[in-house]
Structure formats: C-alpha cells, structure tokens
PDB file of C-alpha atoms in Angstrom:
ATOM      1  CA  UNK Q   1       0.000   0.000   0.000  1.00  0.00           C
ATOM      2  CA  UNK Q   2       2.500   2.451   0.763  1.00  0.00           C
ATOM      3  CA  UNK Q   3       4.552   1.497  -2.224  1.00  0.00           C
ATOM      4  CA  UNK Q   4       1.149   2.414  -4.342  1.00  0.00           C
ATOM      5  CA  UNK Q   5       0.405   5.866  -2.396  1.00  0.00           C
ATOM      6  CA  UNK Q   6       4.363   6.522  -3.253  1.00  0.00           C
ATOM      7  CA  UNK Q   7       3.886   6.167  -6.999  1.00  0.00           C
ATOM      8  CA  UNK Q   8       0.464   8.252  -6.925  1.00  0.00           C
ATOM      9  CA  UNK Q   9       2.471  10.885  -4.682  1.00  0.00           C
ATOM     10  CA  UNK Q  10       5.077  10.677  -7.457  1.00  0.00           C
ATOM     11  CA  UNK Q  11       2.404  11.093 -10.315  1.00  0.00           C
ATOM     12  CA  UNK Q  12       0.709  14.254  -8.939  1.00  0.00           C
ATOM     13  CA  UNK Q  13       2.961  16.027  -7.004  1.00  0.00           C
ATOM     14  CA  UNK Q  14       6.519  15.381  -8.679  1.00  0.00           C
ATOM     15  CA  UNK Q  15       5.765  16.202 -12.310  1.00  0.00           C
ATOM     16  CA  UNK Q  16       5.175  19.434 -12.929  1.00  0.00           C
ATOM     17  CA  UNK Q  17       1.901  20.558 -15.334  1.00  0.00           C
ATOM     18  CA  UNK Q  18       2.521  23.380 -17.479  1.00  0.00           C
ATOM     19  CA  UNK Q  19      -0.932  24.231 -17.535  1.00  0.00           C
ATOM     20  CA  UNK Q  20      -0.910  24.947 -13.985  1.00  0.00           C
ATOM     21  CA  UNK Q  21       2.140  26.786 -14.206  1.00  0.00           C
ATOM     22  CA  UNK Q  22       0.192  28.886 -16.721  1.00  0.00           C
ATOM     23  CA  UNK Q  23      -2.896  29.329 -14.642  1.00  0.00           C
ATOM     24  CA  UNK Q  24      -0.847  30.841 -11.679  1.00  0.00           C
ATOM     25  CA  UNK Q  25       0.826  32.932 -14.170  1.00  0.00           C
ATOM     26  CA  UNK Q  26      -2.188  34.487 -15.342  1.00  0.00           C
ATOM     27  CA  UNK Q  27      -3.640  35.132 -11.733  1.00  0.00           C
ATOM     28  CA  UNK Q  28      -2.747  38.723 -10.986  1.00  0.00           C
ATOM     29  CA  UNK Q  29      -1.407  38.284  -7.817  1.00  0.00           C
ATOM     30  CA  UNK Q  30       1.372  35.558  -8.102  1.00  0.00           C
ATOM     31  CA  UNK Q  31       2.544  36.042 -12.198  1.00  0.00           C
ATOM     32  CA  UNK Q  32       5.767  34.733 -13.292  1.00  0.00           C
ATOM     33  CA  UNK Q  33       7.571  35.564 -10.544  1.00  0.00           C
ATOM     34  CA  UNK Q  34       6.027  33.133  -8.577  1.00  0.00           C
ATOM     35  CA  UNK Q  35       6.695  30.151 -10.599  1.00  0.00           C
ATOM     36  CA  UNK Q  36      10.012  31.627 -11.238  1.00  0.00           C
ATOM     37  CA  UNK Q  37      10.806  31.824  -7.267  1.00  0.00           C
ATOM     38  CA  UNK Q  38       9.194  27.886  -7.105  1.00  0.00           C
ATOM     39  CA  UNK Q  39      11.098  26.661  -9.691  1.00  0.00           C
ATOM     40  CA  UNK Q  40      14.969  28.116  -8.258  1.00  0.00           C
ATOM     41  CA  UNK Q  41      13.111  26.848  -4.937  1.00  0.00           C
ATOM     42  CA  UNK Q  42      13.004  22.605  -6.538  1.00  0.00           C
ATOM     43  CA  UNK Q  43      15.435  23.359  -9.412  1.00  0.00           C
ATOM     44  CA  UNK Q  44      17.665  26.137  -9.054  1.00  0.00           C
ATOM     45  CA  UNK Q  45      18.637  29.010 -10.828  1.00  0.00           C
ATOM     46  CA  UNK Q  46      17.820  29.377 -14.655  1.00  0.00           C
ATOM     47  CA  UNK Q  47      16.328  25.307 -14.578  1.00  0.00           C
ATOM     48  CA  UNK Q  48      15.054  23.577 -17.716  1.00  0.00           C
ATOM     49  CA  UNK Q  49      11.886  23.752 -16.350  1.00  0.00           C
ATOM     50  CA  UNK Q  50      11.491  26.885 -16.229  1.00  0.00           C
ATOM     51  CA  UNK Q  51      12.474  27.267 -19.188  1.00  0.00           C
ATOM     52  CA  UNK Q  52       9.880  25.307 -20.447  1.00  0.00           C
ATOM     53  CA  UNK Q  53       7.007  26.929 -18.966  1.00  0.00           C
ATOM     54  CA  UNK Q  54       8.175  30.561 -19.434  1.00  0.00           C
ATOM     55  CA  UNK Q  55       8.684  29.315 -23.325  1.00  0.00           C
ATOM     56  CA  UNK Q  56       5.212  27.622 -23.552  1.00  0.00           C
ATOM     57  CA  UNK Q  57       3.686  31.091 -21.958  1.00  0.00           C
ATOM     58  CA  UNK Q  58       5.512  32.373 -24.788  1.00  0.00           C
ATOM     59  CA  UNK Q  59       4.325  30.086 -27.991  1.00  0.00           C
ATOM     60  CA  UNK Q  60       0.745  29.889 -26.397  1.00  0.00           C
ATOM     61  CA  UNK Q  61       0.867  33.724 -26.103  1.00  0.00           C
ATOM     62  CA  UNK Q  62       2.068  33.862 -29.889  1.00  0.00           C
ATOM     63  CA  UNK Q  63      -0.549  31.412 -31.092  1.00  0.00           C
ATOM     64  CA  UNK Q  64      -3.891  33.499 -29.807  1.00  0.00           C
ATOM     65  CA  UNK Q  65      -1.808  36.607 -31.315  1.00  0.00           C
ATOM     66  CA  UNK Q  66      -2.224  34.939 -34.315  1.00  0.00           C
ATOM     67  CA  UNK Q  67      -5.470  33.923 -33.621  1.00  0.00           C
ATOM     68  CA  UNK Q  68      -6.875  37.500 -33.154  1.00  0.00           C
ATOM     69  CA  UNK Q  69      -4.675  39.409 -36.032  1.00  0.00           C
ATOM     70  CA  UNK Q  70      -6.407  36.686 -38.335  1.00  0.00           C
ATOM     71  CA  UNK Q  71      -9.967  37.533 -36.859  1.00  0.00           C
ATOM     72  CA  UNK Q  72      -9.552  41.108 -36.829  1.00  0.00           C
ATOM     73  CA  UNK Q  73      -8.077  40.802 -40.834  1.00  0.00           C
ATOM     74  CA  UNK Q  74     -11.153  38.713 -41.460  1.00  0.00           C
ATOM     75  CA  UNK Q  75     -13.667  40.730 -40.234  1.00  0.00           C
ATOM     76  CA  UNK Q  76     -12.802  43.469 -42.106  1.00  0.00           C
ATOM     77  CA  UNK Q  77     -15.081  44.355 -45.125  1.00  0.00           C
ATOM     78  CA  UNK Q  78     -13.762  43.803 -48.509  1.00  0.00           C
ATOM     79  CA  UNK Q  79     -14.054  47.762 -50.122  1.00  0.00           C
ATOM     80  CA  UNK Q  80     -12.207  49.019 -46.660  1.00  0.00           C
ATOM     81  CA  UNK Q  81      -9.526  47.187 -47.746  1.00  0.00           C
ATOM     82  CA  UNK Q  82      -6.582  48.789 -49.402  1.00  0.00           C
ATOM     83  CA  UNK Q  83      -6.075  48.237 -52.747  1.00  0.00           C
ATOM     84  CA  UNK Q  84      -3.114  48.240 -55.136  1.00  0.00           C
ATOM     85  CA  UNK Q  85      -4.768  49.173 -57.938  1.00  0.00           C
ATOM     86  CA  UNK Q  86      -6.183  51.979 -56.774  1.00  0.00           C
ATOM     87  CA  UNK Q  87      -4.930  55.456 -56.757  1.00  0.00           C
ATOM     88  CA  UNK Q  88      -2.111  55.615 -54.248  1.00  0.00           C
ATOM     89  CA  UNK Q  89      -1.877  52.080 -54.748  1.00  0.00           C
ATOM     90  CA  UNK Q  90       2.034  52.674 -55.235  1.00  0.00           C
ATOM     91  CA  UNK Q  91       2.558  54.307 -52.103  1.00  0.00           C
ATOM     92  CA  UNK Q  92       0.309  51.814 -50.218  1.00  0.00           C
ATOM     93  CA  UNK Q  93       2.844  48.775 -52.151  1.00  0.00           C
ATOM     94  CA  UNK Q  94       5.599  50.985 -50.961  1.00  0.00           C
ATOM     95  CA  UNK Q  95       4.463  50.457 -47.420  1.00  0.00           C
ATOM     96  CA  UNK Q  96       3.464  47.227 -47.518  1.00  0.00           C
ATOM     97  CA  UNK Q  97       6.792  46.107 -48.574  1.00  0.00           C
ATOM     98  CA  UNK Q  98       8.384  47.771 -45.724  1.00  0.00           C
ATOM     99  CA  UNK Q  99       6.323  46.087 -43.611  1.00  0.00           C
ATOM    100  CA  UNK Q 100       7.249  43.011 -44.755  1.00  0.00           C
ATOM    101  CA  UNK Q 101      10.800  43.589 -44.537  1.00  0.00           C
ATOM    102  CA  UNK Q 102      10.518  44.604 -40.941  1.00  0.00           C
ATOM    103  CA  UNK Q 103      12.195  41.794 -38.715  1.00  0.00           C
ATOM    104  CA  UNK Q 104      11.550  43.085 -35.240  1.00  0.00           C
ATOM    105  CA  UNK Q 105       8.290  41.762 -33.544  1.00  0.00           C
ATOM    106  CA  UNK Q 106       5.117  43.376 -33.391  1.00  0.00           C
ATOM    107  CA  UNK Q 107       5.720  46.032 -30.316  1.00  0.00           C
ATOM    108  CA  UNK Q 108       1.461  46.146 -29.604  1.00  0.00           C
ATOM    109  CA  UNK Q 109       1.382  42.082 -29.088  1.00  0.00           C
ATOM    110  CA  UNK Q 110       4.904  41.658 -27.394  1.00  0.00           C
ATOM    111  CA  UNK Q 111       4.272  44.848 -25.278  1.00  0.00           C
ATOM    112  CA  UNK Q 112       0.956  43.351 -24.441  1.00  0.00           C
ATOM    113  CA  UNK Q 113       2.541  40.269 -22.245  1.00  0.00           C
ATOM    114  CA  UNK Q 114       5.290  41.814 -21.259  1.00  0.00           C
ATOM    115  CA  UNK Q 115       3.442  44.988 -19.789  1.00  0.00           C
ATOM    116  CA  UNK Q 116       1.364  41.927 -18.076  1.00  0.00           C
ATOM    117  CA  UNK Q 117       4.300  40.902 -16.273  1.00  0.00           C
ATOM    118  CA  UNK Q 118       5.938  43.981 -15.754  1.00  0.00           C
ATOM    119  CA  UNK Q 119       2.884  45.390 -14.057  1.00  0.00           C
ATOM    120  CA  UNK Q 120       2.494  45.397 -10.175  1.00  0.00           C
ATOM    121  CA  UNK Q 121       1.164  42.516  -8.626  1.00  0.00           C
ATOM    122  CA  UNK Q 122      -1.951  42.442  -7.171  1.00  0.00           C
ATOM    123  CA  UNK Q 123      -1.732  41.912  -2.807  1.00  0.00           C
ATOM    124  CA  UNK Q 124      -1.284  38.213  -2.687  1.00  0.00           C
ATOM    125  CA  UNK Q 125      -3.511  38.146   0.064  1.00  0.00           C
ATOM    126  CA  UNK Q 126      -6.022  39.978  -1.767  1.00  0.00           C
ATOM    127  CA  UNK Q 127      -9.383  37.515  -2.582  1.00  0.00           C
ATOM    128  CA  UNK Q 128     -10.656  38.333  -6.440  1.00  0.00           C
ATOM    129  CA  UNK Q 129     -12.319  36.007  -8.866  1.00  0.00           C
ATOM    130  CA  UNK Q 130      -9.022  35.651 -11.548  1.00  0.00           C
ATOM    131  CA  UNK Q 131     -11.480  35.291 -14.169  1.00  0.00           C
ATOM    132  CA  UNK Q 132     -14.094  38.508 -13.331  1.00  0.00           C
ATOM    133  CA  UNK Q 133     -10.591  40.054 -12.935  1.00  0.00           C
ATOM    134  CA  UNK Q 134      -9.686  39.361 -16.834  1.00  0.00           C
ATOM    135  CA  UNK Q 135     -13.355  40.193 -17.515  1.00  0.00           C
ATOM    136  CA  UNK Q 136     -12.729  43.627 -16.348  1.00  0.00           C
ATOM    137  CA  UNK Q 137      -9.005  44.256 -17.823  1.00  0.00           C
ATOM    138  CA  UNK Q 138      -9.890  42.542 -21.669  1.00  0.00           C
ATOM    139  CA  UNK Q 139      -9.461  46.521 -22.769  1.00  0.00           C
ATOM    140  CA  UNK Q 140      -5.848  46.717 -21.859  1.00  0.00           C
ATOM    141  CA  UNK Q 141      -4.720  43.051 -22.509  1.00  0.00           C
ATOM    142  CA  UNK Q 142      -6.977  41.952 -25.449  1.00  0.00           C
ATOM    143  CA  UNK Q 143      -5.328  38.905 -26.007  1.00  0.00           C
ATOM    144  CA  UNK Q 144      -4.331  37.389 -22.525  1.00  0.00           C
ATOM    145  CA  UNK Q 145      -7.561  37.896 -21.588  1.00  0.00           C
ATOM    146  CA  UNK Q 146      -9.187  35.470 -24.333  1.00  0.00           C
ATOM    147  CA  UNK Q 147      -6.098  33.473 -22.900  1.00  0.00           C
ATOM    148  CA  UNK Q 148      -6.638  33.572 -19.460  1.00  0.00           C
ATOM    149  CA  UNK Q 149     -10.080  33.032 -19.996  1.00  0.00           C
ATOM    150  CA  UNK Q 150      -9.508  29.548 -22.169  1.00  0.00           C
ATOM    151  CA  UNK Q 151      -6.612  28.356 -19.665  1.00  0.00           C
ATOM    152  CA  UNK Q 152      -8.257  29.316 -16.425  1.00  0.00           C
ATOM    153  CA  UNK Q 153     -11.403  27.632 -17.584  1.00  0.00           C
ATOM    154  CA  UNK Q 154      -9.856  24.035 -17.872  1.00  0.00           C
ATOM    155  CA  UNK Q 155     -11.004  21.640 -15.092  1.00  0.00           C
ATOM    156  CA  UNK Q 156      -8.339  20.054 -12.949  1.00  0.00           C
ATOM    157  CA  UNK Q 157      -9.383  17.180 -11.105  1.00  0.00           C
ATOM    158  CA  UNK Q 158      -7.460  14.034  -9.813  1.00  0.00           C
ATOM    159  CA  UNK Q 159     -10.524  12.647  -9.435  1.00  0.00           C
ATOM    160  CA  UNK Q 160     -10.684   8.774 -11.432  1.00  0.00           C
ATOM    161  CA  UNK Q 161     -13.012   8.920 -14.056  1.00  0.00           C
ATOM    162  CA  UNK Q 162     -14.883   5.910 -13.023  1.00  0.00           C
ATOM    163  CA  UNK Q 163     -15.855   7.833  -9.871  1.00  0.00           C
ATOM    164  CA  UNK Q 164     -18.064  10.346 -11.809  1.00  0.00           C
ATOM    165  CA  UNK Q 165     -19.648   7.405 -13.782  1.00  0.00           C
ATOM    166  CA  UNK Q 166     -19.798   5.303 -10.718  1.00  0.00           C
ATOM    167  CA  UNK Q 167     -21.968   7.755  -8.875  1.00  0.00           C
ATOM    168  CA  UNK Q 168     -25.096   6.635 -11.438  1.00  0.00           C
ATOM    169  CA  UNK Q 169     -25.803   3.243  -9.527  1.00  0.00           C
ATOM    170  CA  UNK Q 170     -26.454   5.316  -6.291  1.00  0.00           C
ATOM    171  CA  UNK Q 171     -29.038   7.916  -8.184  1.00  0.00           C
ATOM    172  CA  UNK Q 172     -31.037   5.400 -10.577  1.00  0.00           C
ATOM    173  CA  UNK Q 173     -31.891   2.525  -8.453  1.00  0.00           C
ATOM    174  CA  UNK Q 174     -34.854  -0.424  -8.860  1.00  0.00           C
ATOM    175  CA  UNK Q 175     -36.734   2.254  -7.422  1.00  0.00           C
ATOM    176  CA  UNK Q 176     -35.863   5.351  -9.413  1.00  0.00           C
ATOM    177  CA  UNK Q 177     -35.592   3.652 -12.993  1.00  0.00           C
ATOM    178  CA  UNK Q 178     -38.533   6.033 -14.427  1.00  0.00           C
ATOM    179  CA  UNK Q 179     -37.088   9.310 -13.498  1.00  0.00           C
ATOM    180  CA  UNK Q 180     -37.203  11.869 -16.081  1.00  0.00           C
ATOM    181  CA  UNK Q 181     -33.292  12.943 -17.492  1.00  0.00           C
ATOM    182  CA  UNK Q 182     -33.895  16.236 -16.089  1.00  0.00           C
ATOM    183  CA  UNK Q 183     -34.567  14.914 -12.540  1.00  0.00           C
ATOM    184  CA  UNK Q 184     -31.846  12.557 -12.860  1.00  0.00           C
ATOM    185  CA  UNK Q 185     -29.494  15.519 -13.686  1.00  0.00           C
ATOM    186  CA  UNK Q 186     -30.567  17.710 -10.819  1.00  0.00           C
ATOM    187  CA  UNK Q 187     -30.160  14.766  -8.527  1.00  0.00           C
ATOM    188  CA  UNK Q 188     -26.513  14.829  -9.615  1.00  0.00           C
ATOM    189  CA  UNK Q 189     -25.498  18.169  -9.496  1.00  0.00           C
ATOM    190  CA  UNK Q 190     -27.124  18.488  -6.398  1.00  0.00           C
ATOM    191  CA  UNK Q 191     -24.336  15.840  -5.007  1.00  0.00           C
ATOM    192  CA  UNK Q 192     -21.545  17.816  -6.858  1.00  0.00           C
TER     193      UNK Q 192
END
C-alpha cells in the first residue's frame, strides 16, 4: 500500500503541469515571478523547467496573437480594404513592402505580455475572482484575456473517471428507474 500511495504521490505532485504553471501565471497576484521563485526553490537558478514553462507562456501567447490578427483581418469588409490598384496604390505597395521587410516583432502584441508581467502585482492576500478580474481588464490586454479566460477555464481534477460514472448506480436505483433525465441531472449536481 505504501509502495502504491508513493507512486500516486510521485504522479501528482513530482511532475510538474505546465498548464498549472500557466494558470498561476495568469492570476494577478502571483505572475511569473512566482513560478520563477518555485522553480529556483526545486530546481535552481535558470532550470530547464522553467524554461519550459516561461517558453510555452511564450508560444501559447504567440498562437492566440495569431489567432486575433487573423480575426480582426477577417472581419474586415472587402471595399475598406486597401487596394493596389487603386490610386495611391504605389505608395500603399511601398508600405506594404516595408512592412514586410521589418524583422523586429510586433511592439502592440509583445508589449501586451510583457506589460502583463511587468505590471504590479496584485496583494497576494487579496481575494478576487481571476477570471471577473480578466473580464474587467480585456481593454488593456486583449489577447491574454481570451487566454486567461480559455486556460483558467480548464477543469483540474485528480478525481478517477470511473468515480463520476460510478456515482449513477447510487441515483437510478430499482426504485428510481422512471425518473425523467432532467430529474436525474438535478439529482446529480445536487451531489456535486
């Protein structure tokens, strides 16, 4: 028994999840530093994983700044867009092509995270909802805020799966077999 409580203490509490590390990230009142100061706590200074999370923050970061640039592109109409063909086409190709030979990063995105982490934290003993929190600052970080609000969403549970299917023998009995689905469901959410 104690050899099986070892390897489940192991599984949960020795590896790491990234999305957790992400979570705590996005709360307000812990940020990076936090998993920064845990991670030189277990690992040291400048460890691998650390590295790891701070680069996933990163890439997931990048991805929903792709994400909205393509939405906001797509949304707009067709005749607002600018044309080459156009008069002042030329200067507009001009323009364009400077863009595109522009290697430095998009200063709007990039300064969006990193004025997130730059920012004061939040009292640590302070109680806020994280997510009414993001609610409230989606005008000044557009696109953490659609993060936050996927990441912070996720359930995390150790619970066994076979637990939360198990529980239907104890709410439809021999006596409850003709309960309607929407009774059924109340009866177990009232237990969760």
């Amino acid at each position: 028994m104690g050899d099986y409580m070892h390897m489940k203490f192991q599984k949960y509490l020795l590896d790491y999840s990234l999305i957790m590390s992400i979570a705590i990230i996005l709360d307000p009142r812990y940020k990076l530093h936090f998993v920064d100061w845990a991670y030189t706590k277990l690992h040291g200074v400048n460890s691998m994983e650390y590295k790891n999370v701070h680069g996933t923050l990163i890439a997931l970061f990048n991805v929903y700044s792709e994400i909205s640039a393509h939405l906001y592109y797509s949304n707009i109409p067709m005749n607002l867009m600018p044309n080459h063909q156009t008069e002042g086409g030329e200067g507009y190709a001009l323009f364009e092509d400077c863009d595109n030979n522009y290697n430095g990063t998009n200063s709007v995105e990039k300064g969006e995270l990193q004025k997130y982490l730059d920012d004061k934290r939040l009292d640590r003993r302070q109680d806020i909802d994280v997510l009414s929190w993001w609610q409230m600052e989606r005008f000044h970080y557009p696109i953490l805020s659609q993060l936050a609000r996927d990441v912070l969403t996720i359930l995390i549970s150790t619970v066994a799966s076979e637990s939360a299917f198990s529980i239907r023998g104890k709410v439809l009995d021999q006596y409850r077999t003709l309960l309607l689905p929407d009774t059924v469901q109340a009866l177990l959410c009232t237990r969760d």
